[in-house]
Amino acid sequence: MTTQPRRYHITTFGCQMNKADSERMAGILEEMGFEWSEDPHEANLVLFNTCSIRDNAEHKVYSYLGRLARRKHDEPDLTLVMAGCVAQQEGESLLRRVPELDLVMGPQHANRLKDLLQQVFDGNQVVATEAVYIMEDITKPRRDSSVTSWVNVIYGCNERCTYCVVPGVRGVEQSRTPEAIRAEMEELGRQGYKEVTLLGQNIDAYGRDLPGTTPEGRNLHTLTDLLYFVHDVPGIERIRFATSHPRYFTERLIKACAELPKVCEHFHIPFQSGDNEVLKRMSRGYTHEKYRRIIDKIREYMPDASISADAIVGFPGETEAQFENTLKLVADIGFDLVNTAAYSPRPNTPAALWDEQLSEEIKQDRLQQLNHLINVTASERSHRYLGRVEEILVEEQNQKYANQVMGRTRGNRLTFFDGDINELRGKVVKVKITEIRAFSLTGEAVEVREVVSV
Ligand code: SAH
Ligand code: SF4
Ligand code: F3S
């Protein structure tokens, strides 16, 4: 009998949440005795962790899956798993489309992968998409980086933005307890990780589903309280969080970020549109004036803070004048980075059914205009770094030049400089910035700081 190890491959699409889920699922597979295979063709188990935020993200999956389904005809022992947001959205109907699938599982079931696979190995075709209470995962995730890591703090989303599939596929908000979050961070600190990004689709909602209020009636467990609770975890040098929602963003949070030395001065706050009428039809619950006030407040406390965001162009009915309000907001704020997208009608979302859908041509034209402007403002923002000495946490080798390493400023700007990755990985290096580009910097090392655990 051969005792060849079983091998697995995971392909991940979508956001940081999906990446974090993939790392947890990889941890479960390794605990089950599977070994990682870089080449999906050599794997006995292939898992797609899918994204359905836009139509093109969803379509990519089907073309990959088609190829693997054909392979299964020659290798009946190949196990095919479809996880993530497309799996949740399509459920059972995926089996009709791709009958070769062994397991279809929604994101809420990521921690149950072992049980679900057991049912598959017992000879069943399994669909796990019902809403569940997400159990704490006791498996050690297999993390891609040995320096930076994600920690989920709240799953799901209770908002109802009219364009968005997330509430439908990720379910209602479920916060992890502060103790569980701190315990995971302490373990990361012990393992030598230096940076943690706390994750939630609407991270400002953290804790509103947890019991307990202060004597004044304020919820005990807010994101701000969580930051105070975890900021002194030994070994962790930097703390980030994403994604912020302008509707719930508070001055208390800004104050905490300014006060807590490990919390980085970088805010990812999507605005989606710079026009109040469009924002209303998106059901975002704020105005562009409110958004501007938040940014002003952040800059009042932290003048050098980096601001990034997401924006959508070509929302149904968006007029030329309304689009120009988005351009105006981008020009006025001066973002460090904006992720942009042309509106994509999604299943089970209200805006997809509205009459005033714009043509692909208009959407692409607006996307180009906006991207062009963002390039200009990001380049302007990069200028402030020229000649400055920045603290860079080194993560990896530069993929392009092996004699260089790659890290980030506290404000999240990618930075490259000459150095040996084996010596510098995980170290904080003072780097003098000598070259700037719109979204990255190059510099020279001035001083390497040994990280002292607090
Ligand atoms: N929770 C975050 C972001 C969630 S999805 C927030 O509230 O901002 C990530 C980004 O994808 C969104 O910020 C939005 O810009 C984009 N997006 C979501 N649905 C989309 C759609 N139907 N078409 C185009 N872009 C979309
Ligand atoms: Fe989607 Fe809105 Fe929730 Fe963000 S806040 S995940 S855009 S529904
Ligand atoms: Fe995509 Fe699901 Fe994230 S739809 S963006 S992977 S929450």
Tab-separated table of C-alpha atoms and ligand atoms in Angstrom:
chain	number	residue	atom	x	y	z
A	1	MET	CA	0.000	0.000	0.000
A	2	THR	CA	1.383	3.431	-0.808
A	3	THR	CA	1.500	6.010	1.941
A	4	GLN	CA	1.965	9.056	-0.276
A	5	PRO	CA	0.838	12.155	1.597
A	6	ARG	CA	-2.365	13.690	0.346
A	7	ARG	CA	-1.746	17.086	-1.165
A	8	TYR	CA	-3.979	20.162	-1.339
A	9	HIS	CA	-4.097	23.414	-3.226
A	10	ILE	CA	-6.184	26.496	-2.438
A	11	THR	CA	-6.862	29.314	-4.883
A	12	THR	CA	-8.224	32.439	-3.228
A	13	PHE	CA	-10.207	35.242	-4.830
A	14	GLY	CA	-11.622	38.364	-3.199
A	15	CYS	CA	-10.954	40.371	-0.081
A	16	GLN	CA	-8.776	40.038	3.022
A	17	MET	CA	-11.601	38.207	4.722
A	18	ASN	CA	-11.408	35.440	2.157
A	19	LYS	CA	-7.628	35.351	2.462
A	20	ALA	CA	-7.932	34.981	6.222
A	21	ASP	CA	-10.513	32.185	5.766
A	22	SER	CA	-8.181	30.404	3.325
A	23	GLU	CA	-5.350	30.510	5.835
A	24	ARG	CA	-7.613	28.956	8.459
A	25	MET	CA	-8.839	26.268	6.059
A	26	ALA	CA	-5.225	25.497	5.065
A	27	GLY	CA	-4.442	25.073	8.779
A	28	ILE	CA	-7.303	22.588	9.119
A	29	LEU	CA	-6.150	20.615	6.066
A	30	GLU	CA	-2.604	20.419	7.396
A	31	GLU	CA	-3.857	19.192	10.717
A	32	MET	CA	-5.692	16.480	8.780
A	33	GLY	CA	-2.362	15.391	7.264
A	34	PHE	CA	-2.587	17.162	3.908
A	35	GLU	CA	0.524	18.822	2.482
A	36	TRP	CA	0.547	22.035	0.455
A	37	SER	CA	1.040	21.635	-3.298
A	38	GLU	CA	2.036	24.730	-5.230
A	39	ASP	CA	0.792	23.125	-8.431
A	40	PRO	CA	-2.961	22.490	-8.385
A	41	HIS	CA	-2.491	19.700	-10.943
A	42	GLU	CA	-0.534	17.665	-8.413
A	43	ALA	CA	-3.032	18.121	-5.625
A	44	ASN	CA	-5.556	15.487	-4.502
A	45	LEU	CA	-7.790	18.184	-3.083
A	46	VAL	CA	-8.380	21.514	-4.765
A	47	LEU	CA	-10.321	24.240	-2.984
A	48	PHE	CA	-11.540	27.456	-4.581
A	49	ASN	CA	-12.320	30.199	-2.131
A	50	THR	CA	-14.531	32.419	-4.238
A	51	CYS	CA	-15.673	36.054	-4.420
A	52	SER	CA	-18.885	37.398	-5.911
A	53	ILE	CA	-18.513	41.117	-5.274
A	54	ARG	CA	-18.492	41.818	-9.022
A	55	ASP	CA	-19.490	39.834	-12.044
A	56	ASN	CA	-15.927	39.389	-13.338
A	57	ALA	CA	-14.731	37.975	-10.012
A	58	GLU	CA	-17.451	35.350	-10.214
A	59	HIS	CA	-16.715	34.421	-13.805
A	60	LYS	CA	-13.040	33.795	-13.204
A	61	VAL	CA	-13.995	30.938	-10.906
A	62	TYR	CA	-16.136	29.154	-13.440
A	63	SER	CA	-13.394	29.068	-16.041
A	64	TYR	CA	-10.884	27.595	-13.528
A	65	LEU	CA	-13.407	25.138	-12.247
A	66	GLY	CA	-14.329	23.860	-15.720
A	67	ARG	CA	-10.757	22.701	-16.300
A	68	LEU	CA	-10.564	20.875	-12.996
A	69	ALA	CA	-13.927	19.238	-13.457
A	70	ARG	CA	-12.608	17.666	-16.692
A	71	ARG	CA	-9.547	16.400	-14.809
A	72	LYS	CA	-11.800	14.665	-12.347
A	73	HIS	CA	-13.055	12.322	-15.078
A	74	ASP	CA	-9.554	10.783	-15.275
A	75	GLU	CA	-8.867	11.022	-11.548
A	76	PRO	CA	-12.024	10.126	-9.672
A	77	ASP	CA	-10.202	10.479	-6.324
A	78	LEU	CA	-9.650	14.188	-6.850
A	79	THR	CA	-11.663	16.159	-4.278
A	80	LEU	CA	-13.126	19.445	-5.514
A	81	VAL	CA	-14.296	22.052	-3.030
A	82	MET	CA	-15.974	25.355	-3.735
A	83	ALA	CA	-15.976	27.669	-0.727
A	84	GLY	CA	-16.579	31.367	-0.159
A	85	CYS	CA	-19.107	33.862	-1.395
A	86	VAL	CA	-20.067	32.391	-4.795
A	87	ALA	CA	-20.593	29.043	-3.062
A	88	GLN	CA	-22.909	30.716	-0.577
A	89	GLN	CA	-24.752	32.675	-3.255
A	90	GLU	CA	-25.348	29.783	-5.630
A	91	GLY	CA	-25.597	26.870	-3.145
A	92	GLU	CA	-27.229	23.691	-4.484
A	93	SER	CA	-27.527	25.067	-7.992
A	94	LEU	CA	-23.739	24.817	-8.347
A	95	LEU	CA	-24.042	21.048	-8.293
A	96	ARG	CA	-26.279	21.223	-11.337
A	97	ARG	CA	-23.786	23.468	-13.069
A	98	VAL	CA	-20.668	21.526	-11.983
A	99	PRO	CA	-21.741	18.035	-10.858
A	100	GLU	CA	-18.105	17.061	-10.274
A	101	LEU	CA	-18.017	19.224	-7.119
A	102	ASP	CA	-17.737	17.272	-3.865
A	103	LEU	CA	-18.339	20.095	-1.437
A	104	VAL	CA	-20.006	23.512	-1.671
A	105	MET	CA	-19.533	25.560	1.492
A	106	GLY	CA	-20.325	29.151	2.474
A	107	PRO	CA	-17.894	31.397	4.354
A	108	GLN	CA	-19.611	30.816	7.697
A	109	HIS	CA	-18.612	27.159	7.441
A	110	ALA	CA	-14.863	27.686	6.952
A	111	ASN	CA	-14.045	26.483	10.478
A	112	ARG	CA	-16.078	23.294	9.889
A	113	LEU	CA	-14.003	22.119	6.929
A	114	LYS	CA	-12.797	18.959	8.687
A	115	ASP	CA	-16.309	17.704	9.518
A	116	LEU	CA	-17.575	18.554	6.058
A	117	LEU	CA	-14.699	16.698	4.365
A	118	GLN	CA	-15.337	13.701	6.586
A	119	GLN	CA	-18.827	13.533	5.111
A	120	VAL	CA	-17.323	13.777	1.613
A	121	PHE	CA	-14.850	10.959	2.321
A	122	ASP	CA	-17.805	8.890	3.564
A	123	GLY	CA	-19.168	9.113	0.037
A	124	ASN	CA	-21.485	12.151	0.149
A	125	GLN	CA	-21.793	15.225	-1.993
A	126	VAL	CA	-22.191	18.020	0.561
A	127	VAL	CA	-23.717	21.508	0.492
A	128	ALA	CA	-23.183	23.652	3.613
A	129	THR	CA	-24.757	27.051	3.194
A	130	GLU	CA	-27.206	27.374	6.082
A	131	ALA	CA	-26.700	30.303	8.476
A	132	VAL	CA	-24.707	29.187	11.514
A	133	TYR	CA	-23.172	30.559	14.653
A	134	ILE	CA	-19.466	30.761	13.830
A	135	MET	CA	-17.498	28.641	16.285
A	136	GLU	CA	-14.083	29.693	17.527
A	137	ASP	CA	-11.482	27.867	15.461
A	138	ILE	CA	-8.866	26.084	17.522
A	139	THR	CA	-6.716	25.052	14.544
A	140	LYS	CA	-3.554	26.984	13.827
A	141	PRO	CA	-3.961	28.815	10.496
A	142	ARG	CA	-1.277	28.320	7.863
A	143	ARG	CA	-0.356	31.971	7.293
A	144	ASP	CA	1.233	33.221	4.089
A	145	SER	CA	3.486	35.728	5.807
A	146	SER	CA	5.627	35.256	8.907
A	147	VAL	CA	5.563	38.988	9.693
A	148	THR	CA	2.038	40.298	9.122
A	149	SER	CA	-1.239	38.567	9.874
A	150	TRP	CA	-4.992	39.032	9.857
A	151	VAL	CA	-7.233	38.592	12.827
A	152	ASN	CA	-10.994	38.511	12.339
A	153	VAL	CA	-12.878	40.580	14.846
A	154	ILE	CA	-16.362	40.674	13.345
A	155	TYR	CA	-17.908	38.437	10.694
A	156	GLY	CA	-20.835	39.392	8.453
A	157	CYS	CA	-22.515	42.749	7.824
A	158	ASN	CA	-25.880	44.176	8.883
A	159	GLU	CA	-25.835	47.089	6.415
A	160	ARG	CA	-27.968	47.023	3.307
A	161	CYS	CA	-26.036	48.960	0.681
A	162	THR	CA	-28.205	48.547	-2.387
A	163	TYR	CA	-25.388	47.313	-4.662
A	164	CYS	CA	-23.713	44.829	-2.333
A	165	VAL	CA	-23.812	41.036	-2.021
A	166	VAL	CA	-21.854	40.856	1.236
A	167	PRO	CA	-24.761	40.819	3.751
A	168	GLY	CA	-26.424	38.102	1.680
A	169	VAL	CA	-23.355	35.886	1.507
A	170	ARG	CA	-21.602	36.596	4.806
A	171	GLY	CA	-24.696	36.743	6.986
A	172	VAL	CA	-25.431	38.841	10.059
A	173	GLU	CA	-22.782	40.445	12.234
A	174	GLN	CA	-21.051	38.140	14.712
A	175	SER	CA	-18.322	39.642	16.880
A	176	ARG	CA	-15.617	37.551	18.481
A	177	THR	CA	-15.024	38.247	22.163
A	178	PRO	CA	-12.189	40.633	23.080
A	179	GLU	CA	-10.597	37.762	25.022
A	180	ALA	CA	-10.538	35.447	21.981
A	181	ILE	CA	-9.069	38.221	19.824
A	182	ARG	CA	-6.404	39.047	22.381
A	183	ALA	CA	-5.526	35.365	22.845
A	184	GLU	CA	-5.002	34.970	19.077
A	185	MET	CA	-2.828	38.096	19.006
A	186	GLU	CA	-0.763	36.880	21.961
A	187	GLU	CA	-0.132	33.604	20.167
A	188	LEU	CA	0.907	35.560	17.063
A	189	GLY	CA	3.263	37.653	19.173
A	190	ARG	CA	4.838	34.485	20.610
A	191	GLN	CA	5.283	33.095	17.089
A	192	GLY	CA	7.216	36.190	16.050
A	193	TYR	CA	4.557	38.091	14.070
A	194	LYS	CA	5.032	41.846	14.174
A	195	GLU	CA	1.892	43.270	12.610
A	196	VAL	CA	-1.796	42.471	12.962
A	197	THR	CA	-4.651	43.779	10.823
A	198	LEU	CA	-7.988	43.479	12.578
A	199	LEU	CA	-10.656	42.553	10.044
A	200	GLY	CA	-14.346	43.208	9.587
A	201	GLN	CA	-16.524	44.226	6.606
A	202	ASN	CA	-17.846	47.034	8.775
A	203	ILE	CA	-15.351	47.014	11.605
A	204	ASP	CA	-16.971	49.982	13.357
A	205	ALA	CA	-19.895	47.670	14.082
A	206	TYR	CA	-17.595	45.567	16.249
A	207	GLY	CA	-19.186	44.561	19.536
A	208	ARG	CA	-22.717	45.819	18.974
A	209	ASP	CA	-23.925	42.207	19.131
A	210	LEU	CA	-21.988	41.476	22.340
A	211	PRO	CA	-23.679	41.873	25.727
A	212	GLY	CA	-22.775	44.608	28.229
A	213	THR	CA	-23.062	48.381	28.562
A	214	THR	CA	-21.254	51.030	30.600
A	215	PRO	CA	-23.110	52.830	33.423
A	216	GLU	CA	-23.824	55.654	30.934
A	217	GLY	CA	-25.492	53.159	28.626
A	218	ARG	CA	-22.719	52.992	26.022
A	219	ASN	CA	-21.855	49.596	24.581
A	220	LEU	CA	-18.871	48.188	26.457
A	221	HIS	CA	-17.394	46.537	23.436
A	222	THR	CA	-16.614	49.000	20.675
A	223	LEU	CA	-13.700	48.924	18.259
A	224	THR	CA	-12.122	51.718	20.303
A	225	ASP	CA	-12.359	49.665	23.500
A	226	LEU	CA	-10.938	46.684	21.632
A	227	LEU	CA	-7.903	48.722	20.515
A	228	TYR	CA	-7.199	49.730	24.123
A	229	PHE	CA	-7.668	46.111	25.179
A	230	VAL	CA	-5.177	44.620	22.696
A	231	HIS	CA	-2.642	47.373	22.042
A	232	ASP	CA	-0.049	46.109	24.512
A	233	VAL	CA	0.138	42.502	23.266
A	234	PRO	CA	3.837	41.614	23.535
A	235	GLY	CA	5.762	41.286	20.279
A	236	ILE	CA	3.082	42.912	18.109
A	237	GLU	CA	4.595	46.178	16.885
A	238	ARG	CA	1.899	47.461	14.584
A	239	ILE	CA	-1.872	47.248	14.600
A	240	ARG	CA	-4.103	48.122	11.652
A	241	PHE	CA	-7.823	47.686	11.087
A	242	ALA	CA	-10.199	47.607	8.111
A	243	THR	CA	-12.786	48.363	6.781
A	244	SER	CA	-14.206	51.515	8.359
A	245	HIS	CA	-17.703	52.778	7.601
A	246	PRO	CA	-18.174	56.570	7.571
A	247	ARG	CA	-21.577	56.204	9.159
A	248	TYR	CA	-20.214	54.782	12.408
A	249	PHE	CA	-16.724	56.291	12.534
A	250	THR	CA	-16.208	58.166	15.834
A	251	GLU	CA	-13.919	60.849	17.203
A	252	ARG	CA	-13.237	58.519	20.119
A	253	LEU	CA	-11.702	56.065	17.661
A	254	ILE	CA	-9.564	58.787	16.071
A	255	LYS	CA	-8.335	59.814	19.523
A	256	ALA	CA	-7.437	56.226	20.379
A	257	CYS	CA	-5.447	55.878	17.151
A	258	ALA	CA	-3.562	59.091	17.912
A	259	GLU	CA	-2.898	57.967	21.461
A	260	LEU	CA	-1.885	54.339	20.984
A	261	PRO	CA	1.624	54.093	19.567
A	262	LYS	CA	1.167	50.705	17.902
A	263	VAL	CA	-1.954	51.695	15.983
A	264	CYS	CA	-0.793	52.877	12.555
A	265	GLU	CA	-1.885	56.219	11.112
A	266	HIS	CA	-3.689	54.658	8.178
A	267	PHE	CA	-7.426	54.730	7.635
A	268	HIS	CA	-9.303	52.795	4.981
A	269	ILE	CA	-12.689	54.480	4.755
A	270	PRO	CA	-14.643	53.811	1.554
A	271	PHE	CA	-16.815	56.727	0.411
A	272	GLN	CA	-18.258	55.006	-2.719
A	273	SER	CA	-19.573	58.279	-4.182
A	274	GLY	CA	-19.062	62.009	-3.672
A	275	ASP	CA	-22.698	62.819	-4.438
A	276	ASN	CA	-25.382	62.950	-1.744
A	277	GLU	CA	-28.208	61.770	-3.989
A	278	VAL	CA	-26.196	58.734	-5.138
A	279	LEU	CA	-25.106	58.015	-1.549
A	280	LYS	CA	-28.743	58.040	-0.545
A	281	ARG	CA	-29.723	55.611	-3.281
A	282	MET	CA	-26.811	53.403	-2.240
A	283	SER	CA	-28.288	53.492	1.334
A	284	ARG	CA	-24.924	54.455	2.750
A	285	GLY	CA	-26.358	56.620	5.515
A	286	TYR	CA	-23.991	59.612	5.308
A	287	THR	CA	-23.364	62.678	3.172
A	288	HIS	CA	-20.162	63.793	1.493
A	289	GLU	CA	-20.043	66.644	4.037
A	290	LYS	CA	-19.954	64.130	6.873
A	291	TYR	CA	-17.205	62.196	5.094
A	292	ARG	CA	-15.139	65.350	4.710
A	293	ARG	CA	-15.608	66.171	8.395
A	294	ILE	CA	-14.256	62.743	9.368
A	295	ILE	CA	-11.127	63.238	7.271
A	296	ASP	CA	-10.648	66.763	8.670
A	297	LYS	CA	-10.921	65.398	12.188
A	298	ILE	CA	-8.385	62.639	11.467
A	299	ARG	CA	-5.968	65.204	10.068
A	300	GLU	CA	-6.517	67.466	13.034
A	301	TYR	CA	-5.252	64.712	15.356
A	302	MET	CA	-2.753	63.112	12.914
A	303	PRO	CA	-1.762	65.571	10.184
A	304	ASP	CA	0.289	62.947	8.334
A	305	ALA	CA	-2.289	60.138	8.409
A	306	SER	CA	-2.773	58.127	5.218
A	307	ILE	CA	-6.275	57.893	3.885
A	308	SER	CA	-7.442	55.227	1.469
A	309	ALA	CA	-10.908	54.374	0.218
A	310	ASP	CA	-13.105	52.482	-2.238
A	311	ALA	CA	-15.324	54.093	-4.852
A	312	ILE	CA	-17.883	52.924	-7.373
A	313	VAL	CA	-18.554	54.693	-10.676
A	314	GLY	CA	-21.583	54.252	-12.912
A	315	PHE	CA	-24.083	53.410	-10.190
A	316	PRO	CA	-27.576	53.147	-11.795
A	317	GLY	CA	-28.823	56.612	-12.706
A	318	GLU	CA	-25.526	58.380	-11.893
A	319	THR	CA	-25.507	61.583	-13.957
A	320	GLU	CA	-22.425	63.291	-15.341
A	321	ALA	CA	-22.800	66.004	-12.682
A	322	GLN	CA	-23.064	63.405	-9.909
A	323	PHE	CA	-19.955	61.644	-11.181
A	324	GLU	CA	-18.167	64.986	-11.164
A	325	ASN	CA	-18.947	65.272	-7.458
A	326	THR	CA	-16.962	62.067	-6.955
A	327	LEU	CA	-14.057	63.588	-8.904
A	328	LYS	CA	-14.342	66.702	-6.780
A	329	LEU	CA	-14.222	64.751	-3.523
A	330	VAL	CA	-11.133	62.866	-4.714
A	331	ALA	CA	-9.415	66.082	-5.771
A	332	ASP	CA	-10.269	67.830	-2.490
A	333	ILE	CA	-9.298	65.058	-0.063
A	334	GLY	CA	-6.026	63.948	-1.630
A	335	PHE	CA	-6.179	60.204	-1.058
A	336	ASP	CA	-3.127	58.003	-0.753
A	337	LEU	CA	-4.968	55.204	-2.536
A	338	VAL	CA	-8.475	54.515	-3.829
A	339	ASN	CA	-9.733	51.128	-5.036
A	340	THR	CA	-12.143	51.865	-7.848
A	341	ALA	CA	-14.733	49.752	-9.601
A	342	ALA	CA	-17.368	50.133	-12.273
A	343	TYR	CA	-20.768	49.269	-10.829
A	344	SER	CA	-21.634	45.637	-11.463
A	345	PRO	CA	-25.263	44.492	-11.035
A	346	ARG	CA	-25.348	41.599	-8.560
A	347	PRO	CA	-27.932	38.906	-7.840
A	348	ASN	CA	-30.338	39.562	-4.969
A	349	THR	CA	-29.422	43.230	-4.639
A	350	PRO	CA	-32.008	46.029	-5.156
A	351	ALA	CA	-29.940	48.268	-7.462
A	352	ALA	CA	-29.506	45.454	-9.989
A	353	LEU	CA	-33.239	45.628	-10.723
A	354	TRP	CA	-33.446	49.367	-11.289
A	355	ASP	CA	-34.158	50.677	-14.757
A	356	GLU	CA	-31.501	53.336	-15.072
A	357	GLN	CA	-28.509	51.023	-15.668
A	358	LEU	CA	-25.653	52.805	-17.452
A	359	SER	CA	-23.873	51.472	-20.499
A	360	GLU	CA	-20.559	49.660	-20.139
A	361	GLU	CA	-19.019	52.431	-22.223
A	362	ILE	CA	-20.014	55.199	-19.818
A	363	LYS	CA	-18.906	53.161	-16.808
A	364	GLN	CA	-15.490	52.410	-18.319
A	365	ASP	CA	-15.026	56.014	-19.374
A	366	ARG	CA	-15.779	57.278	-15.853
A	367	LEU	CA	-13.545	54.605	-14.343
A	368	GLN	CA	-10.636	55.778	-16.477
A	369	GLN	CA	-11.179	59.413	-15.591
A	370	LEU	CA	-11.310	58.619	-11.898
A	371	ASN	CA	-8.247	56.350	-12.000
A	372	HIS	CA	-6.304	59.045	-13.776
A	373	LEU	CA	-7.151	61.587	-11.099
A	374	ILE	CA	-6.277	59.148	-8.312
A	375	ASN	CA	-2.865	58.580	-9.876
A	376	VAL	CA	-2.264	62.299	-9.827
A	377	THR	CA	-3.376	62.785	-6.208
A	378	ALA	CA	-1.496	59.699	-4.988
A	379	SER	CA	1.690	60.981	-6.644
A	380	GLU	CA	1.196	64.305	-4.924
A	381	ARG	CA	0.730	62.507	-1.610
A	382	SER	CA	3.927	60.517	-2.175
A	383	HIS	CA	5.870	63.777	-2.461
A	384	ARG	CA	5.683	64.352	1.254
A	385	TYR	CA	7.882	61.312	1.805
A	386	LEU	CA	10.799	62.498	-0.315
A	387	GLY	CA	13.916	62.977	1.828
A	388	ARG	CA	12.136	61.859	4.970
A	389	VAL	CA	13.218	58.995	7.223
A	390	GLU	CA	10.412	56.451	7.585
A	391	GLU	CA	10.080	53.356	9.764
A	392	ILE	CA	9.686	50.340	7.500
A	393	LEU	CA	8.593	46.937	8.771
A	394	VAL	CA	10.307	44.490	6.392
A	395	GLU	CA	8.029	41.769	5.037
A	396	GLU	CA	9.534	40.160	1.956
A	397	GLN	CA	12.116	40.230	-0.780
A	398	ASN	CA	11.345	42.597	-3.645
A	399	GLN	CA	9.881	40.285	-6.332
A	400	LYS	CA	11.607	42.303	-9.043
A	401	TYR	CA	15.086	42.857	-7.589
A	402	ALA	CA	16.429	40.109	-5.338
A	403	ASN	CA	18.956	42.450	-3.687
A	404	GLN	CA	16.105	44.553	-2.340
A	405	VAL	CA	13.588	43.998	0.427
A	406	MET	CA	9.993	45.167	0.620
A	407	GLY	CA	8.134	46.597	3.580
A	408	ARG	CA	5.613	49.274	4.471
A	409	THR	CA	5.589	52.632	6.154
A	410	ARG	CA	3.212	53.049	9.075
A	411	GLY	CA	0.928	54.768	6.557
A	412	ASN	CA	0.961	51.561	4.456
A	413	ARG	CA	3.077	52.829	1.509
A	414	LEU	CA	5.035	49.992	-0.099
A	415	THR	CA	8.747	50.732	0.259
A	416	PHE	CA	11.797	49.052	-1.305
A	417	PHE	CA	15.458	49.324	-0.320
A	418	ASP	CA	18.714	47.367	-0.680
A	419	GLY	CA	19.133	44.642	1.903
A	420	ASP	CA	19.236	40.926	2.645
A	421	ILE	CA	15.802	39.513	3.420
A	422	ASN	CA	17.195	36.748	5.635
A	423	GLU	CA	18.717	39.347	7.879
A	424	LEU	CA	15.925	41.907	7.787
A	425	ARG	CA	12.614	40.021	7.662
A	426	GLY	CA	10.421	41.199	10.564
A	427	LYS	CA	12.750	44.039	11.516
A	428	VAL	CA	11.832	47.703	11.674
A	429	VAL	CA	14.337	49.681	9.611
A	430	LYS	CA	14.705	53.446	9.408
A	431	VAL	CA	14.838	54.223	5.702
A	432	LYS	CA	15.592	57.525	4.014
A	433	ILE	CA	13.239	57.923	1.062
A	434	THR	CA	15.088	58.783	-2.148
A	435	GLU	CA	12.579	57.983	-4.898
A	436	ILE	CA	8.822	58.263	-5.036
A	437	ARG	CA	6.121	56.835	-7.276
A	438	ALA	CA	2.324	57.135	-7.011
A	439	PHE	CA	1.893	54.031	-4.874
A	440	SER	CA	5.399	53.055	-3.746
A	441	LEU	CA	8.706	54.422	-2.516
A	442	THR	CA	12.402	53.538	-2.699
A	443	GLY	CA	15.010	54.451	-0.111
A	444	GLU	CA	18.232	53.680	1.718
A	445	ALA	CA	18.535	52.011	5.106
A	446	VAL	CA	19.750	54.370	7.817
A	447	GLU	CA	19.333	52.246	10.921
A	448	VAL	CA	18.010	48.779	11.801
A	449	ARG	CA	16.082	48.626	15.028
A	450	GLU	CA	15.944	45.384	16.977
A	451	VAL	CA	12.364	44.912	18.006
A	452	VAL	CA	12.021	45.065	21.751
A	453	SER	CA	8.935	43.338	23.061
A	454	VAL	CA	6.831	45.397	25.391
B	1	SAH	N1	-17.543	46.775	3.686
B	1	SAH	C1	-16.842	47.652	2.886
B	1	SAH	C2	-16.489	47.112	1.522
B	1	SAH	C3	-17.086	45.869	1.017
B	1	SAH	S1	-16.850	45.303	-0.624
B	1	SAH	C4	-17.621	48.962	2.773
B	1	SAH	O1	-18.689	49.084	3.277
B	1	SAH	O2	-17.153	49.870	2.152
B	1	SAH	C5	-15.432	46.118	-1.248
B	1	SAH	C6	-15.731	47.140	-2.281
B	1	SAH	O3	-16.257	46.576	-3.447
B	1	SAH	C7	-16.768	48.161	-1.862
B	1	SAH	O4	-16.216	49.144	-1.049
B	1	SAH	C8	-17.240	48.703	-3.187
B	1	SAH	O5	-16.469	49.810	-3.577
B	1	SAH	C9	-17.010	47.538	-4.139
B	1	SAH	N2	-18.281	46.949	-4.564
B	1	SAH	C10	-19.165	46.294	-3.788
B	1	SAH	N3	-20.238	45.919	-4.529
B	1	SAH	C11	-20.014	46.338	-5.782
B	1	SAH	C12	-20.751	46.262	-7.011
B	1	SAH	N4	-21.942	45.679	-7.072
B	1	SAH	N5	-20.205	46.816	-8.122
B	1	SAH	C13	-19.001	47.427	-8.066
B	1	SAH	N6	-18.273	47.528	-6.953
B	1	SAH	C14	-18.757	46.995	-5.816
B	2	SF4	FE1	-21.447	45.796	1.548
B	2	SF4	FE2	-22.299	48.035	2.613
B	2	SF4	FE3	-21.834	45.924	4.176
B	2	SF4	FE4	-19.807	47.229	3.049
B	2	SF4	S1	-21.232	48.055	4.568
B	2	SF4	S2	-20.084	45.016	3.131
B	2	SF4	S3	-20.632	47.826	1.080
B	2	SF4	S4	-23.429	46.095	2.594
B	3	F3S	FE1	-15.733	39.029	-2.257
B	3	F3S	FE2	-16.957	37.833	-0.325
B	3	F3S	FE3	-14.960	39.451	0.188
B	3	F3S	S1	-17.901	38.691	-2.094
B	3	F3S	S2	-15.043	40.923	-1.469
B	3	F3S	S3	-14.832	37.565	-0.906
B	3	F3S	S4	-16.789	39.185	1.399
